Amino acid sequence: MSTGRAEEGPHKVVLVTYGSHEAAQHIVDVLAEQKFPVEHVEIVGTGLRLQEAVLGRLTLGRTLASGAVTGGWIGLMVGVVFLIVSPWAAASVISAVVLGIVFGLIWAVFAHTWRRRSFVAVPAVVADRYQVLVDAPFAEEARRVLAAARVAPADSASRPL
């Protein structure tokens, strides 16, 4: 069973190491633009941590607005399905949206009552550094491509895993 870890399969060589995912992606973009077989490349993040960006306070008004919008969209989808099934009943779309908003508001009140935190946050898993790995047989070719494209590696470390 494959777990997708870098140690499995053919030996990998660390081509470059960067502090940001965007920089590592840029290297893969450069390789792809130069017609390098990028299916032999991996980006591996190490030193993972969970980071939450706090967006703001979670007030009753924000909760009600979110519930109304979510309920409205669900009602619109249900109403469109009814409209497709019975095209002569256009009022079903409007009534489904209204019912969706009402149920969304009711659900939002219950959710706000039982919620354990009073802020809104977006979680993300980030890494301390990102290594661009390449299969060992393709390592020299990748270095040549990057040198020809005049890409200066950051903390380049070329060692097999």
XYZ file of C-alpha atoms in Angstrom:
161
model
C 0.000 0.000 0.000
C 1.448 3.363 -0.994
C 1.319 6.228 1.491
C 2.769 8.793 -0.906
C 5.869 9.407 1.207
C 9.046 10.549 -0.511
C 11.039 7.568 0.787
C 9.038 5.096 -1.288
C 9.626 4.243 -4.908
C 12.724 5.445 -6.749
C 15.266 7.410 -4.762
C 14.571 11.112 -4.722
C 17.120 13.899 -4.821
C 16.513 17.256 -3.154
C 16.817 19.746 -5.981
C 16.177 22.939 -3.973
C 14.723 23.976 -0.613
C 12.655 27.110 -0.103
C 10.886 28.813 2.763
C 7.643 29.329 0.819
C 5.384 27.053 -1.166
C 5.076 29.663 -3.929
C 8.845 29.626 -4.510
C 8.846 25.824 -4.765
C 5.913 25.967 -7.180
C 7.799 28.514 -9.266
C 10.672 26.043 -9.715
C 8.243 23.365 -10.919
C 6.653 25.927 -13.262
C 10.080 26.720 -14.729
C 10.770 23.017 -15.228
C 7.371 22.519 -16.897
C 7.879 25.500 -19.214
C 11.198 23.989 -20.328
C 9.437 20.682 -21.192
C 11.004 18.788 -18.269
C 8.958 15.670 -17.339
C 7.440 17.142 -14.167
C 5.692 13.877 -13.293
C 9.066 12.963 -11.716
C 8.975 15.997 -9.385
C 7.435 16.371 -5.927
C 7.075 19.276 -3.520
C 7.389 18.132 0.083
C 6.676 20.398 3.045
C 8.498 19.659 6.291
C 8.074 21.077 9.754
C 4.280 21.136 9.505
C 2.137 23.187 11.866
C -1.502 24.206 12.115
C -2.060 27.929 11.726
C -5.425 29.675 12.062
C -6.117 33.079 10.539
C -8.685 34.780 12.774
C -11.156 36.673 10.569
C -13.129 38.433 13.283
C -15.711 38.158 16.021
C -18.638 35.823 15.571
C -21.677 37.919 16.399
C -25.335 36.942 16.226
C -25.766 39.239 13.218
C -22.918 37.587 11.313
C -24.298 34.144 12.182
C -27.809 35.106 11.008
C -26.471 36.596 7.762
C -24.446 33.459 7.058
C -27.428 31.214 7.817
C -29.732 33.263 5.588
C -27.294 33.213 2.663
C -26.603 29.483 2.999
C -30.311 28.673 3.324
C -31.116 30.908 0.372
C -28.603 29.123 -1.867
C -29.877 25.708 -0.844
C -33.448 26.886 -1.438
C -32.462 28.214 -4.859
C -30.955 24.861 -5.832
C -34.074 22.997 -4.680
C -36.298 25.526 -6.464
C -34.386 25.130 -9.721
C -34.800 21.358 -9.499
C -38.551 21.850 -9.028
C -38.580 24.253 -11.974
C -36.830 21.688 -14.180
C -39.211 18.920 -13.134
C -42.367 21.045 -13.446
C -41.631 24.126 -15.586
C -45.156 25.544 -15.210
C -44.603 26.180 -11.464
C -42.152 29.123 -11.466
C -43.375 30.193 -8.032
C -41.709 27.087 -6.601
C -38.308 28.758 -7.013
C -39.339 31.808 -4.992
C -41.029 29.771 -2.278
C -38.048 27.401 -2.035
C -35.659 30.361 -1.611
C -37.873 31.917 1.075
C -38.206 28.606 2.923
C -34.453 28.080 2.623
C -33.781 31.484 4.176
C -36.209 30.790 7.029
C -34.709 27.382 7.783
C -31.202 28.848 7.457
C -32.040 31.525 10.035
C -33.527 28.963 12.433
C -30.493 26.709 12.076
C -28.143 29.677 12.558
C -29.812 30.604 15.858
C -29.399 27.036 17.150
C -25.789 26.901 15.939
C -24.968 30.246 17.549
C -26.474 29.102 20.848
C -24.392 25.916 20.952
C -21.179 27.351 19.523
C -18.158 27.150 21.847
C -16.066 29.977 20.463
C -16.833 33.568 19.641
C -14.607 34.119 16.626
C -14.345 33.015 13.013
C -11.075 31.482 11.835
C -9.716 29.698 8.782
C -7.306 26.855 9.599
C -4.365 26.016 7.357
C -1.487 23.550 7.521
C 1.783 25.298 6.691
C 5.366 24.068 6.534
C 8.634 25.597 7.673
C 10.333 24.690 4.410
C 9.461 23.141 1.071
C 11.766 20.790 -0.797
C 11.521 20.196 -4.519
C 12.391 16.530 -5.022
C 13.139 14.830 -8.301
C 13.672 11.164 -9.167
C 17.405 10.414 -9.027
C 17.752 9.516 -12.742
C 16.348 12.940 -13.688
C 18.296 15.052 -11.175
C 21.139 16.130 -13.483
C 18.744 17.017 -16.275
C 16.664 19.115 -13.851
C 19.792 20.959 -12.668
C 20.766 21.666 -16.281
C 17.281 22.970 -17.084
C 17.313 25.289 -14.058
C 20.826 26.502 -14.850
C 19.857 27.191 -18.476
C 16.772 29.065 -17.276
C 19.043 31.059 -14.930
C 17.072 30.173 -11.814
C 19.131 30.799 -8.704
C 18.394 28.125 -6.105
C 17.779 29.334 -2.545
C 19.204 26.765 -0.081
C 20.039 24.159 -2.629
C 20.832 20.777 -1.140
C 21.443 17.881 -3.487
C 21.445 14.704 -1.504
C 19.523 11.448 -1.960
C 16.821 10.632 0.568
